[in-house]
Each structure stands twice: as C-alpha cells, then as structure tokens.
Amino acid sequence: SGGVTLQVRLPQRCEYRLLADGKPVRSGTGETLTQAVTEPGVYRVEAYHNFLGRRRGWIFSNPIYIR
C-alpha cells in the first residue's frame, strides 16, 4: 500500500513540527503542512508562536494513528 497524505491547515503562519512516535519527522514555517506517510505509527503536529519575544507552544494536536 502507498500510505496516506497528512494535510494540516494552521490558523496563521507559525513554526510547526510533525512528530512520529515522539520523534521529529519534519519542521518548518507556514500555514500548511503536507506530508506523505508510508510507515504506521502515532503522529502529532505541534505549532509554536513568538509571544512577548519568546517562542511559545500554541497548538498540540491529538494523536493521529496510522496503521
């Protein structure tokens, strides 16, 4: 099987990270994230914003289970 494509739309431009089983898979900056996933696992997306001059956690998704 060819896997799936994860597509994430964030409310505004920010720094993001895609994690698979707790390990970073991809990071970047923008409003969208599109990633082909071919391995089973538990995926999550984290988004960060600068607030009062510091990098702060903003969005932490629920687990996305790929089997």
PDB file of N, CA and C in Angstrom:
ATOM      1  N   SER A   1       0.839  -1.193   0.000  1.00  0.00           N
ATOM      2  CA  SER A   1       0.000   0.000   0.000  1.00  0.00           C
ATOM      3  C   SER A   1       0.873   1.241   0.000  1.00  0.00           C
ATOM      4  N   GLY A   2       0.379   2.320  -0.620  1.00  0.00           N
ATOM      5  CA  GLY A   2       1.163   3.520  -0.822  1.00  0.00           C
ATOM      6  C   GLY A   2       1.168   4.490   0.327  1.00  0.00           C
ATOM      7  N   GLY A   3       0.409   4.245   1.386  1.00  0.00           N
ATOM      8  CA  GLY A   3       0.373   5.166   2.512  1.00  0.00           C
ATOM      9  C   GLY A   3      -0.716   6.200   2.370  1.00  0.00           C
ATOM     10  N   VAL A   4      -0.599   7.257   3.160  1.00  0.00           N
ATOM     11  CA  VAL A   4      -1.584   8.336   3.172  1.00  0.00           C
ATOM     12  C   VAL A   4      -0.841   9.672   3.127  1.00  0.00           C
ATOM     13  N   THR A   5      -1.598  10.736   2.904  1.00  0.00           N
ATOM     14  CA  THR A   5      -1.045  12.084   2.942  1.00  0.00           C
ATOM     15  C   THR A   5      -1.696  12.847   4.083  1.00  0.00           C
ATOM     16  N   LEU A   6      -0.895  13.346   5.007  1.00  0.00           N
ATOM     17  CA  LEU A   6      -1.391  14.201   6.077  1.00  0.00           C
ATOM     18  C   LEU A   6      -1.407  15.634   5.571  1.00  0.00           C
ATOM     19  N   GLN A   7      -2.538  16.298   5.749  1.00  0.00           N
ATOM     20  CA  GLN A   7      -2.640  17.703   5.374  1.00  0.00           C
ATOM     21  C   GLN A   7      -3.135  18.475   6.589  1.00  0.00           C
ATOM     22  N   VAL A   8      -2.364  19.477   6.989  1.00  0.00           N
ATOM     23  CA  VAL A   8      -2.695  20.291   8.157  1.00  0.00           C
ATOM     24  C   VAL A   8      -2.769  21.746   7.721  1.00  0.00           C
ATOM     25  N   ARG A   9      -3.876  22.408   8.082  1.00  0.00           N
ATOM     26  CA  ARG A   9      -4.016  23.847   7.848  1.00  0.00           C
ATOM     27  C   ARG A   9      -4.023  24.540   9.199  1.00  0.00           C
ATOM     28  N   LEU A  10      -3.091  25.432   9.394  1.00  0.00           N
ATOM     29  CA  LEU A  10      -2.977  26.166  10.655  1.00  0.00           C
ATOM     30  C   LEU A  10      -3.681  27.512  10.526  1.00  0.00           C
ATOM     31  N   PRO A  11      -4.185  28.065  11.643  1.00  0.00           N
ATOM     32  CA  PRO A  11      -4.948  29.325  11.580  1.00  0.00           C
ATOM     33  C   PRO A  11      -4.156  30.504  11.029  1.00  0.00           C
ATOM     34  N   GLN A  12      -2.848  30.502  11.232  1.00  0.00           N
ATOM     35  CA  GLN A  12      -1.990  31.558  10.683  1.00  0.00           C
ATOM     36  C   GLN A  12      -0.560  31.048  10.606  1.00  0.00           C
ATOM     37  N   ARG A  13       0.287  31.806   9.961  1.00  0.00           N
ATOM     38  CA  ARG A  13       1.688  31.409   9.769  1.00  0.00           C
ATOM     39  C   ARG A  13       2.356  31.209  11.129  1.00  0.00           C
ATOM     40  N   CYS A  14       3.072  30.104  11.264  1.00  0.00           N
ATOM     41  CA  CYS A  14       3.754  29.796  12.513  1.00  0.00           C
ATOM     42  C   CYS A  14       4.852  28.766  12.244  1.00  0.00           C
ATOM     43  N   GLU A  15       5.602  28.435  13.265  1.00  0.00           N
ATOM     44  CA  GLU A  15       6.588  27.366  13.198  1.00  0.00           C
ATOM     45  C   GLU A  15       5.874  26.074  13.589  1.00  0.00           C
ATOM     46  N   TYR A  16       6.122  24.982  12.859  1.00  0.00           N
ATOM     47  CA  TYR A  16       5.451  23.712  13.169  1.00  0.00           C
ATOM     48  C   TYR A  16       6.442  22.563  13.168  1.00  0.00           C
ATOM     49  N   ARG A  17       6.029  21.475  13.820  1.00  0.00           N
ATOM     50  CA  ARG A  17       6.798  20.223  13.829  1.00  0.00           C
ATOM     51  C   ARG A  17       5.826  19.065  13.665  1.00  0.00           C
ATOM     52  N   LEU A  18       6.208  18.086  12.861  1.00  0.00           N
ATOM     53  CA  LEU A  18       5.467  16.833  12.731  1.00  0.00           C
ATOM     54  C   LEU A  18       6.289  15.772  13.443  1.00  0.00           C
ATOM     55  N   LEU A  19       5.657  15.057  14.363  1.00  0.00           N
ATOM     56  CA  LEU A  19       6.319  14.004  15.130  1.00  0.00           C
ATOM     57  C   LEU A  19       5.721  12.654  14.768  1.00  0.00           C
ATOM     58  N   ALA A  20       6.554  11.630  14.706  1.00  0.00           N
ATOM     59  CA  ALA A  20       6.111  10.244  14.506  1.00  0.00           C
ATOM     60  C   ALA A  20       6.666   9.428  15.654  1.00  0.00           C
ATOM     61  N   ASP A  21       5.783   8.843  16.433  1.00  0.00           N
ATOM     62  CA  ASP A  21       6.191   8.069  17.608  1.00  0.00           C
ATOM     63  C   ASP A  21       7.126   8.884  18.505  1.00  0.00           C
ATOM     64  N   GLY A  22       6.820  10.182  18.638  1.00  0.00           N
ATOM     65  CA  GLY A  22       7.581  11.061  19.516  1.00  0.00           C
ATOM     66  C   GLY A  22       8.861  11.626  18.941  1.00  0.00           C
ATOM     67  N   LYS A  23       9.214  11.242  17.715  1.00  0.00           N
ATOM     68  CA  LYS A  23      10.460  11.719  17.105  1.00  0.00           C
ATOM     69  C   LYS A  23      10.152  12.691  15.970  1.00  0.00           C
ATOM     70  N   PRO A  24      10.893  13.796  15.870  1.00  0.00           N
ATOM     71  CA  PRO A  24      10.644  14.765  14.790  1.00  0.00           C
ATOM     72  C   PRO A  24      10.852  14.154  13.401  1.00  0.00           C
ATOM     73  N   VAL A  25       9.888  14.412  12.522  1.00  0.00           N
ATOM     74  CA  VAL A  25       9.949  13.935  11.131  1.00  0.00           C
ATOM     75  C   VAL A  25      10.174  15.109  10.194  1.00  0.00           C
ATOM     76  N   ARG A  26       9.535  16.229  10.516  1.00  0.00           N
ATOM     77  CA  ARG A  26       9.610  17.401   9.649  1.00  0.00           C
ATOM     78  C   ARG A  26       9.312  18.646  10.467  1.00  0.00           C
ATOM     79  N   SER A  27       9.961  19.741  10.109  1.00  0.00           N
ATOM     80  CA  SER A  27       9.645  21.027  10.735  1.00  0.00           C
ATOM     81  C   SER A  27       9.715  22.102   9.676  1.00  0.00           C
ATOM     82  N   GLY A  28       9.074  23.208   9.961  1.00  0.00           N
ATOM     83  CA  GLY A  28       9.074  24.301   9.008  1.00  0.00           C
ATOM     84  C   GLY A  28       8.273  25.470   9.528  1.00  0.00           C
ATOM     85  N   THR A  29       8.047  26.429   8.643  1.00  0.00           N
ATOM     86  CA  THR A  29       7.266  27.615   8.962  1.00  0.00           C
ATOM     87  C   THR A  29       6.247  27.822   7.853  1.00  0.00           C
ATOM     88  N   GLY A  30       5.011  28.130   8.228  1.00  0.00           N
ATOM     89  CA  GLY A  30       3.984  28.392   7.245  1.00  0.00           C
ATOM     90  C   GLY A  30       2.595  28.201   7.814  1.00  0.00           C
ATOM     91  N   GLU A  31       1.614  28.178   6.921  1.00  0.00           N
ATOM     92  CA  GLU A  31       0.215  27.978   7.307  1.00  0.00           C
ATOM     93  C   GLU A  31      -0.277  26.579   6.974  1.00  0.00           C
ATOM     94  N   THR A  32       0.481  25.838   6.158  1.00  0.00           N
ATOM     95  CA  THR A  32       0.058  24.496   5.775  1.00  0.00           C
ATOM     96  C   THR A  32       1.224  23.520   5.870  1.00  0.00           C
ATOM     97  N   LEU A  33       0.870  22.276   6.106  1.00  0.00           N
ATOM     98  CA  LEU A  33       1.846  21.187   6.151  1.00  0.00           C
ATOM     99  C   LEU A  33       1.237  20.023   5.394  1.00  0.00           C
ATOM    100  N   THR A  34       1.942  19.513   4.412  1.00  0.00           N
ATOM    101  CA  THR A  34       1.517  18.339   3.650  1.00  0.00           C
ATOM    102  C   THR A  34       2.669  17.351   3.671  1.00  0.00           C
ATOM    103  N   GLN A  35       2.383  16.132   4.121  1.00  0.00           N
ATOM    104  CA  GLN A  35       3.431  15.134   4.263  1.00  0.00           C
ATOM    105  C   GLN A  35       2.900  13.756   3.884  1.00  0.00           C
ATOM    106  N   ALA A  36       3.595  13.073   2.975  1.00  0.00           N
ATOM    107  CA  ALA A  36       3.268  11.684   2.653  1.00  0.00           C
ATOM    108  C   ALA A  36       3.764  10.806   3.790  1.00  0.00           C
ATOM    109  N   VAL A  37       2.912   9.887   4.228  1.00  0.00           N
ATOM    110  CA  VAL A  37       3.250   8.986   5.332  1.00  0.00           C
ATOM    111  C   VAL A  37       3.118   7.557   4.839  1.00  0.00           C
ATOM    112  N   THR A  38       4.207   6.805   4.900  1.00  0.00           N
ATOM    113  CA  THR A  38       4.190   5.418   4.428  1.00  0.00           C
ATOM    114  C   THR A  38       4.383   4.411   5.553  1.00  0.00           C
ATOM    115  N   GLU A  39       4.781   4.885   6.732  1.00  0.00           N
ATOM    116  CA  GLU A  39       5.027   4.000   7.866  1.00  0.00           C
ATOM    117  C   GLU A  39       3.911   4.119   8.899  1.00  0.00           C
ATOM    118  N   PRO A  40       3.455   2.997   9.463  1.00  0.00           N
ATOM    119  CA  PRO A  40       2.472   3.086  10.545  1.00  0.00           C
ATOM    120  C   PRO A  40       3.098   3.732  11.772  1.00  0.00           C
ATOM    121  N   GLY A  41       2.262   4.345  12.599  1.00  0.00           N
ATOM    122  CA  GLY A  41       2.756   4.965  13.826  1.00  0.00           C
ATOM    123  C   GLY A  41       1.754   5.951  14.375  1.00  0.00           C
ATOM    124  N   VAL A  42       2.166   6.623  15.426  1.00  0.00           N
ATOM    125  CA  VAL A  42       1.347   7.656  16.050  1.00  0.00           C
ATOM    126  C   VAL A  42       1.992   8.996  15.714  1.00  0.00           C
ATOM    127  N   TYR A  43       1.264   9.829  14.998  1.00  0.00           N
ATOM    128  CA  TYR A  43       1.765  11.117  14.536  1.00  0.00           C
ATOM    129  C   TYR A  43       1.080  12.235  15.313  1.00  0.00           C
ATOM    130  N   ARG A  44       1.789  13.354  15.461  1.00  0.00           N
ATOM    131  CA  ARG A  44       1.250  14.550  16.102  1.00  0.00           C
ATOM    132  C   ARG A  44       1.828  15.777  15.431  1.00  0.00           C
ATOM    133  N   VAL A  45       1.086  16.871  15.512  1.00  0.00           N
ATOM    134  CA  VAL A  45       1.574  18.153  14.995  1.00  0.00           C
ATOM    135  C   VAL A  45       1.638  19.134  16.158  1.00  0.00           C
ATOM    136  N   GLU A  46       2.738  19.862  16.231  1.00  0.00           N
ATOM    137  CA  GLU A  46       2.907  20.921  17.223  1.00  0.00           C
ATOM    138  C   GLU A  46       3.143  22.231  16.479  1.00  0.00           C
ATOM    139  N   ALA A  47       2.534  23.301  16.977  1.00  0.00           N
ATOM    140  CA  ALA A  47       2.732  24.626  16.373  1.00  0.00           C
ATOM    141  C   ALA A  47       3.209  25.586  17.454  1.00  0.00           C
ATOM    142  N   TYR A  48       4.129  26.473  17.073  1.00  0.00           N
ATOM    143  CA  TYR A  48       4.735  27.419  18.005  1.00  0.00           C
ATOM    144  C   TYR A  48       4.622  28.833  17.456  1.00  0.00           C
ATOM    145  N   HIS A  49       4.481  29.794  18.367  1.00  0.00           N
ATOM    146  CA  HIS A  49       4.381  31.212  18.041  1.00  0.00           C
ATOM    147  C   HIS A  49       5.372  31.991  18.890  1.00  0.00           C
ATOM    148  N   ASN A  50       5.835  33.118  18.390  1.00  0.00           N
ATOM    149  CA  ASN A  50       6.596  34.041  19.222  1.00  0.00           C
ATOM    150  C   ASN A  50       5.606  34.952  19.921  1.00  0.00           C
ATOM    151  N   PHE A  51       5.740  35.041  21.250  1.00  0.00           N
ATOM    152  CA  PHE A  51       4.856  35.879  22.049  1.00  0.00           C
ATOM    153  C   PHE A  51       5.703  36.572  23.102  1.00  0.00           C
ATOM    154  N   LEU A  52       5.624  37.882  23.141  1.00  0.00           N
ATOM    155  CA  LEU A  52       6.422  38.688  24.062  1.00  0.00           C
ATOM    156  C   LEU A  52       7.902  38.347  23.959  1.00  0.00           C
ATOM    157  N   GLY A  53       8.350  38.138  22.712  1.00  0.00           N
ATOM    158  CA  GLY A  53       9.758  37.913  22.455  1.00  0.00           C
ATOM    159  C   GLY A  53      10.267  36.502  22.727  1.00  0.00           C
ATOM    160  N   ARG A  54       9.363  35.577  23.034  1.00  0.00           N
ATOM    161  CA  ARG A  54       9.784  34.198  23.323  1.00  0.00           C
ATOM    162  C   ARG A  54       8.970  33.205  22.495  1.00  0.00           C
ATOM    163  N   ARG A  55       9.607  32.089  22.161  1.00  0.00           N
ATOM    164  CA  ARG A  55       8.929  31.002  21.433  1.00  0.00           C
ATOM    165  C   ARG A  55       8.036  30.249  22.419  1.00  0.00           C
ATOM    166  N   ARG A  56       6.763  30.141  22.075  1.00  0.00           N
ATOM    167  CA  ARG A  56       5.806  29.504  22.984  1.00  0.00           C
ATOM    168  C   ARG A  56       4.988  28.462  22.233  1.00  0.00           C
ATOM    169  N   GLY A  57       4.649  27.382  22.919  1.00  0.00           N
ATOM    170  CA  GLY A  57       3.754  26.378  22.358  1.00  0.00           C
ATOM    171  C   GLY A  57       2.378  26.971  22.136  1.00  0.00           C
ATOM    172  N   TRP A  58       1.760  26.633  21.006  1.00  0.00           N
ATOM    173  CA  TRP A  58       0.474  27.219  20.651  1.00  0.00           C
ATOM    174  C   TRP A  58      -0.571  26.135  20.411  1.00  0.00           C
ATOM    175  N   ILE A  59      -0.282  25.200  19.513  1.00  0.00           N
ATOM    176  CA  ILE A  59      -1.237  24.137  19.174  1.00  0.00           C
ATOM    177  C   ILE A  59      -0.520  22.796  19.299  1.00  0.00           C
ATOM    178  N   PHE A  60      -1.159  21.848  19.976  1.00  0.00           N
ATOM    179  CA  PHE A  60      -0.650  20.486  20.108  1.00  0.00           C
ATOM    180  C   PHE A  60      -1.790  19.552  19.729  1.00  0.00           C
ATOM    181  N   SER A  61      -1.676  18.908  18.572  1.00  0.00           N
ATOM    182  CA  SER A  61      -2.783  18.089  18.073  1.00  0.00           C
ATOM    183  C   SER A  61      -2.961  16.820  18.899  1.00  0.00           C
ATOM    184  N   ASN A  62      -4.128  16.249  18.777  1.00  0.00           N
ATOM    185  CA  ASN A  62      -4.367  14.915  19.304  1.00  0.00           C
ATOM    186  C   ASN A  62      -3.557  13.931  18.469  1.00  0.00           C
ATOM    187  N   PRO A  63      -3.364  12.717  18.972  1.00  0.00           N
ATOM    188  CA  PRO A  63      -2.647  11.710  18.173  1.00  0.00           C
ATOM    189  C   PRO A  63      -3.391  11.383  16.881  1.00  0.00           C
ATOM    190  N   ILE A  64      -2.624  11.131  15.835  1.00  0.00           N
ATOM    191  CA  ILE A  64      -3.156  10.698  14.544  1.00  0.00           C
ATOM    192  C   ILE A  64      -2.585   9.299  14.321  1.00  0.00           C
ATOM    193  N   TYR A  65      -3.448   8.296  14.397  1.00  0.00           N
ATOM    194  CA  TYR A  65      -2.987   6.898  14.306  1.00  0.00           C
ATOM    195  C   TYR A  65      -3.001   6.431  12.863  1.00  0.00           C
ATOM    196  N   ILE A  66      -1.847   6.033  12.356  1.00  0.00           N
ATOM    197  CA  ILE A  66      -1.727   5.487  11.004  1.00  0.00           C
ATOM    198  C   ILE A  66      -1.361   4.009  11.153  1.00  0.00           C
ATOM    199  N   ARG A  67      -2.210   3.147  10.610  1.00  0.00           N
ATOM    200  CA  ARG A  67      -1.974   1.710  10.759  1.00  0.00           C
ATOM    201  C   ARG A  67      -1.613   1.076   9.446  1.00  0.00           C
TER     202      ARG A  67
END
